[in-house]
Structure formats: C-alpha cells, structure tokens
mmCIF file of C-alpha atoms in Angstrom:
data_model
loop_
_atom_site.group_PDB
_atom_site.id
_atom_site.type_symbol
_atom_site.label_atom_id
_atom_site.label_comp_id
_atom_site.label_asym_id
_atom_site.label_seq_id
_atom_site.Cartn_x
_atom_site.Cartn_y
_atom_site.Cartn_z
ATOM 1 C CA MET A 1 -16.377 14.502 -10.252
ATOM 2 C CA SER A 2 -12.699 14.421 -10.999
ATOM 3 C CA ASN A 3 -11.164 13.062 -14.166
ATOM 4 C CA PRO A 4 -9.406 9.718 -13.640
ATOM 5 C CA VAL A 5 -5.660 9.137 -13.853
ATOM 6 C CA VAL A 6 -5.122 6.322 -16.335
ATOM 7 C CA ILE A 7 -1.885 4.384 -15.812
ATOM 8 C CA ASP A 8 -1.169 1.843 -18.530
ATOM 9 C CA ALA A 9 1.667 -0.349 -17.270
ATOM 10 C CA THR A 10 2.068 -3.580 -19.211
ATOM 11 C CA PRO A 11 3.344 -6.434 -17.021
ATOM 12 C CA GLY A 12 6.966 -7.258 -17.867
ATOM 13 C CA GLN A 13 7.671 -3.792 -19.313
ATOM 14 C CA SER A 14 9.660 -1.025 -17.589
ATOM 15 C CA TYR A 15 7.487 1.875 -18.709
ATOM 16 C CA ALA A 16 4.079 3.310 -17.976
ATOM 17 C CA ASP A 17 1.892 5.593 -20.049
ATOM 18 C CA ILE A 18 -0.098 7.963 -17.877
ATOM 19 C CA THR A 19 -2.918 10.232 -19.057
ATOM 20 C CA ARG A 20 -5.080 12.715 -17.203
ATOM 21 C CA GLU A 21 -7.570 15.277 -18.510
ATOM 22 C CA PHE A 22 -8.238 18.673 -16.922
ATOM 23 C CA GLU A 23 -11.095 21.153 -17.046
ATOM 24 C CA ALA A 24 -8.550 23.914 -17.754
ATOM 25 C CA PRO A 25 -6.391 24.943 -20.712
ATOM 26 C CA ALA A 26 -2.907 23.482 -21.204
ATOM 27 C CA VAL A 27 -1.283 26.843 -20.380
ATOM 28 C CA ALA A 28 -2.750 26.714 -16.850
ATOM 29 C CA VAL A 29 -1.784 23.076 -16.290
ATOM 30 C CA PHE A 30 1.736 23.746 -17.580
ATOM 31 C CA ARG A 31 2.072 26.765 -15.265
ATOM 32 C CA ALA A 32 1.100 24.515 -12.348
ATOM 33 C CA HIS A 33 4.140 22.381 -13.197
ATOM 34 C CA ALA A 34 6.479 25.329 -13.820
ATOM 35 C CA ASP A 35 5.810 27.681 -10.899
ATOM 36 C CA PRO A 36 7.368 26.297 -7.681
ATOM 37 C CA GLU A 37 4.815 27.966 -5.371
ATOM 38 C CA PHE A 38 1.949 26.566 -7.427
ATOM 39 C CA PHE A 39 3.633 23.142 -7.792
ATOM 40 C CA LYS A 40 4.136 22.660 -4.060
ATOM 41 C CA SER A 41 0.467 23.418 -3.380
ATOM 42 C CA TRP A 42 -0.811 20.390 -5.306
ATOM 43 C CA ILE A 43 1.894 17.765 -5.854
ATOM 44 C CA GLY A 44 1.515 14.434 -4.071
ATOM 45 C CA PRO A 45 -0.993 12.856 -1.747
ATOM 46 C CA ARG A 46 -3.385 14.801 0.447
ATOM 47 C CA GLY A 47 -2.116 15.499 3.928
ATOM 48 C CA TYR A 48 1.487 15.998 2.854
ATOM 49 C CA GLU A 49 3.274 19.323 3.043
ATOM 50 C CA THR A 50 5.764 20.028 0.260
ATOM 51 C CA ARG A 51 8.889 22.127 0.618
ATOM 52 C CA ILE A 52 10.878 23.108 -2.484
ATOM 53 C CA THR A 53 14.618 23.104 -1.766
ATOM 54 C CA ASP A 54 15.866 23.649 -5.342
ATOM 55 C CA TRP A 55 13.961 24.844 -8.423
ATOM 56 C CA ASP A 56 15.498 25.858 -11.758
ATOM 57 C CA PHE A 57 12.701 25.281 -14.252
ATOM 58 C CA ARG A 58 14.434 25.517 -17.616
ATOM 59 C CA THR A 59 16.099 23.200 -20.094
ATOM 60 C CA GLY A 60 19.153 21.895 -18.229
ATOM 61 C CA GLY A 61 17.857 23.011 -14.822
ATOM 62 C CA GLY A 62 17.030 20.853 -11.845
ATOM 63 C CA TYR A 63 14.750 20.478 -8.879
ATOM 64 C CA ARG A 64 14.482 18.974 -5.431
ATOM 65 C CA PHE A 65 11.544 18.892 -3.045
ATOM 66 C CA GLU A 66 10.600 17.214 0.193
ATOM 67 C CA GLN A 67 7.197 15.988 1.281
ATOM 68 C CA GLY A 68 6.267 15.364 4.883
ATOM 69 C CA GLY A 69 3.341 13.598 6.446
ATOM 70 C CA GLU A 70 2.499 11.083 9.147
ATOM 71 C CA GLU A 71 4.881 8.526 7.615
ATOM 72 C CA GLY A 72 7.890 10.870 7.694
ATOM 73 C CA THR A 73 9.689 13.127 5.221
ATOM 74 C CA PHE A 74 10.574 12.011 1.698
ATOM 75 C CA GLY A 75 12.913 13.698 -0.797
ATOM 76 C CA PHE A 76 12.639 13.778 -4.587
ATOM 77 C CA ARG A 77 14.946 15.273 -7.186
ATOM 78 C CA GLY A 78 15.640 15.404 -10.886
ATOM 79 C CA VAL A 79 16.801 17.311 -13.920
ATOM 80 C CA PHE A 80 14.688 19.189 -16.466
ATOM 81 C CA HIS A 81 16.247 17.954 -19.709
ATOM 82 C CA THR A 82 13.855 19.791 -22.029
ATOM 83 C CA VAL A 83 11.272 22.461 -21.287
ATOM 84 C CA ARG A 84 9.057 23.762 -24.086
ATOM 85 C CA GLU A 85 6.557 26.223 -22.678
ATOM 86 C CA ASN A 86 2.951 25.014 -22.583
ATOM 87 C CA GLU A 87 3.899 21.941 -24.608
ATOM 88 C CA LEU A 88 6.542 19.577 -23.202
ATOM 89 C CA ILE A 89 8.661 18.681 -20.172
ATOM 90 C CA ILE A 90 11.277 15.940 -20.320
ATOM 91 C CA GLN A 91 12.681 15.293 -16.874
ATOM 92 C CA THR A 92 14.224 12.708 -14.620
ATOM 93 C CA PHE A 93 12.581 11.761 -11.344
ATOM 94 C CA GLU A 94 14.290 10.109 -8.384
ATOM 95 C CA TYR A 95 12.882 9.205 -4.993
ATOM 96 C CA GLU A 96 15.835 9.655 -2.662
ATOM 97 C CA GLY A 97 14.704 6.648 -0.614
ATOM 98 C CA ALA A 98 15.506 4.466 -3.637
ATOM 99 C CA PRO A 99 18.708 6.003 -5.031
ATOM 100 C CA ASP A 100 19.815 4.937 -8.495
ATOM 101 C CA GLU A 101 16.197 4.153 -9.487
ATOM 102 C CA ILE A 102 15.607 7.086 -11.811
ATOM 103 C CA SER A 103 12.721 7.384 -14.237
ATOM 104 C CA VAL A 104 12.682 9.537 -17.339
ATOM 105 C CA ASP A 105 9.350 11.270 -17.919
ATOM 106 C CA VAL A 106 8.224 12.747 -21.224
ATOM 107 C CA ILE A 107 5.208 14.885 -20.321
ATOM 108 C CA ARG A 108 3.132 16.392 -23.132
ATOM 109 C CA PHE A 109 0.451 19.032 -22.597
ATOM 110 C CA GLU A 110 -2.368 18.772 -25.143
ATOM 111 C CA GLU A 111 -5.215 21.204 -25.777
ATOM 112 C CA LEU A 112 -8.704 19.718 -25.971
ATOM 113 C CA PRO A 113 -11.934 21.344 -27.167
ATOM 114 C CA GLY A 114 -13.855 23.574 -24.773
ATOM 115 C CA GLY A 115 -10.865 25.015 -22.920
ATOM 116 C CA ARG A 116 -9.860 21.596 -21.599
ATOM 117 C CA SER A 117 -6.480 19.857 -21.739
ATOM 118 C CA ARG A 118 -4.724 16.540 -21.275
ATOM 119 C CA ILE A 119 -1.363 15.465 -19.894
ATOM 120 C CA VAL A 120 0.226 12.477 -21.615
ATOM 121 C CA ASP A 121 3.234 11.158 -19.671
ATOM 122 C CA HIS A 122 5.505 8.370 -20.928
ATOM 123 C CA SER A 123 7.506 7.269 -17.876
ATOM 124 C CA VAL A 124 10.477 4.945 -18.432
ATOM 125 C CA PHE A 125 12.048 3.215 -15.435
ATOM 126 C CA ALA A 126 15.464 1.556 -15.156
ATOM 127 C CA SER A 127 13.885 -1.867 -14.658
ATOM 128 C CA VAL A 128 10.582 -3.701 -14.439
ATOM 129 C CA ASP A 129 11.180 -4.066 -10.683
ATOM 130 C CA ALA A 130 11.627 -0.300 -10.265
ATOM 131 C CA LEU A 131 8.265 0.409 -11.907
ATOM 132 C CA GLU A 132 6.519 -2.335 -9.963
ATOM 133 C CA THR A 133 7.973 -0.993 -6.692
ATOM 134 C CA MET A 134 6.742 2.549 -7.475
ATOM 135 C CA MET A 135 3.283 1.182 -8.229
ATOM 136 C CA GLN A 136 3.257 -0.826 -4.971
ATOM 137 C CA GLN A 137 4.390 2.216 -2.975
ATOM 138 C CA GLY A 138 1.371 4.244 -4.032
ATOM 139 C CA MET A 139 2.282 5.988 -7.299
ATOM 140 C CA GLU A 140 -1.350 5.918 -8.450
ATOM 141 C CA VAL A 141 -2.703 7.333 -5.173
ATOM 142 C CA GLY A 142 -0.146 10.157 -5.111
ATOM 143 C CA MET A 143 -0.855 11.091 -8.724
ATOM 144 C CA ARG A 144 -4.639 10.864 -8.349
ATOM 145 C CA GLU A 145 -4.778 12.931 -5.169
ATOM 146 C CA GLY A 146 -2.258 15.456 -6.477
ATOM 147 C CA TYR A 147 -4.224 16.020 -9.676
ATOM 148 C CA GLU A 148 -7.457 16.292 -7.682
ATOM 149 C CA GLN A 149 -5.835 19.056 -5.627
ATOM 150 C CA LEU A 150 -4.704 20.711 -8.858
ATOM 151 C CA ASP A 151 -8.280 20.561 -10.162
ATOM 152 C CA GLU A 152 -9.471 22.336 -7.003
ATOM 153 C CA LEU A 153 -6.858 25.088 -7.347
ATOM 154 C CA LEU A 154 -7.601 25.616 -11.039
ATOM 155 C CA ALA A 155 -11.372 25.726 -10.369
ATOM 156 C CA ALA A 156 -10.718 28.388 -7.693
ATOM 157 C CA GLY A 157 -9.008 30.544 -10.315
ATOM 158 C CA ARG A 158 -5.420 29.967 -9.237
#
C-alpha cells in the first residue's frame, strides 16, 4: 500500500500544504528530485513520458520539462531559488499552458524514524482561482501517481 498524498487547501486561500511520507530516507527522496534522469522517471501521472529540456539544479538555476501522453504534450518550467542538499528546495513552478500563473513551492525533506522520510510542501499560488484551476486539472492525481512511481523506483533500489 502506498502512502497517501495529503493536500490541505483551505477554500478562499491561495495556498496548499502538501505532505507525503516515503519508505526511504530523505537523502534518497531528495536525490529523486535533484537528478534529472531519476526525476523524469517518476514525475507526473502514469502513462506520460517526460523529457527534460533544461536542468540546472542549484540555487539560482532553472528547469524545463515536457510531458506527453494521450492528451498531448505539456511544458513546465521554473527557477530553483534555494537548494539545500537533502533538506530544502524553494522553486517556482509554471505550467506553460497557463502562463503567468506561477506557484512558489517551499519543499522540506524531513527524516522520520526507521529510515523513512516526509516531504512537506507549502505551495503558494498567485490567486485563489489559480490554485482551484490546478486542483480541477488533476494536481492531486499527478502528484499521487508520480509519488507512487517514485515509491516503486526506491523499493527497487534506484
């Protein structure tokens, strides 16, 4: 059984707090976010292929990736504002299909007992509508399926 993604989005607010636990240490979960080859193998919904077009994982660096599936190809980009190894990523996130709707994500990697870990993500959107649109367009499904794929890779020793 997979650990659930918990998205706490208060109606009328433009932010969401997202938590997810993993049966792996924080160093492994952080590496899955830092390494572009690893990242593209789990990010997003099942059935989508991810192609990294830009990846500079460092404070002040940036990224861009595309995901393709039956519904077409979708581009995403952002800037890594702060990277603290195995501990913290502060980044922007923009779906290119909704330009100017950028979220700022503060992602913390926490160690838990027994070699487990937790991601705590505070995601701030430009408006209440922007967050609601992301939720309606399947944010929860993409996160849940992506983290399930990450669980499978980590369990296989990746």
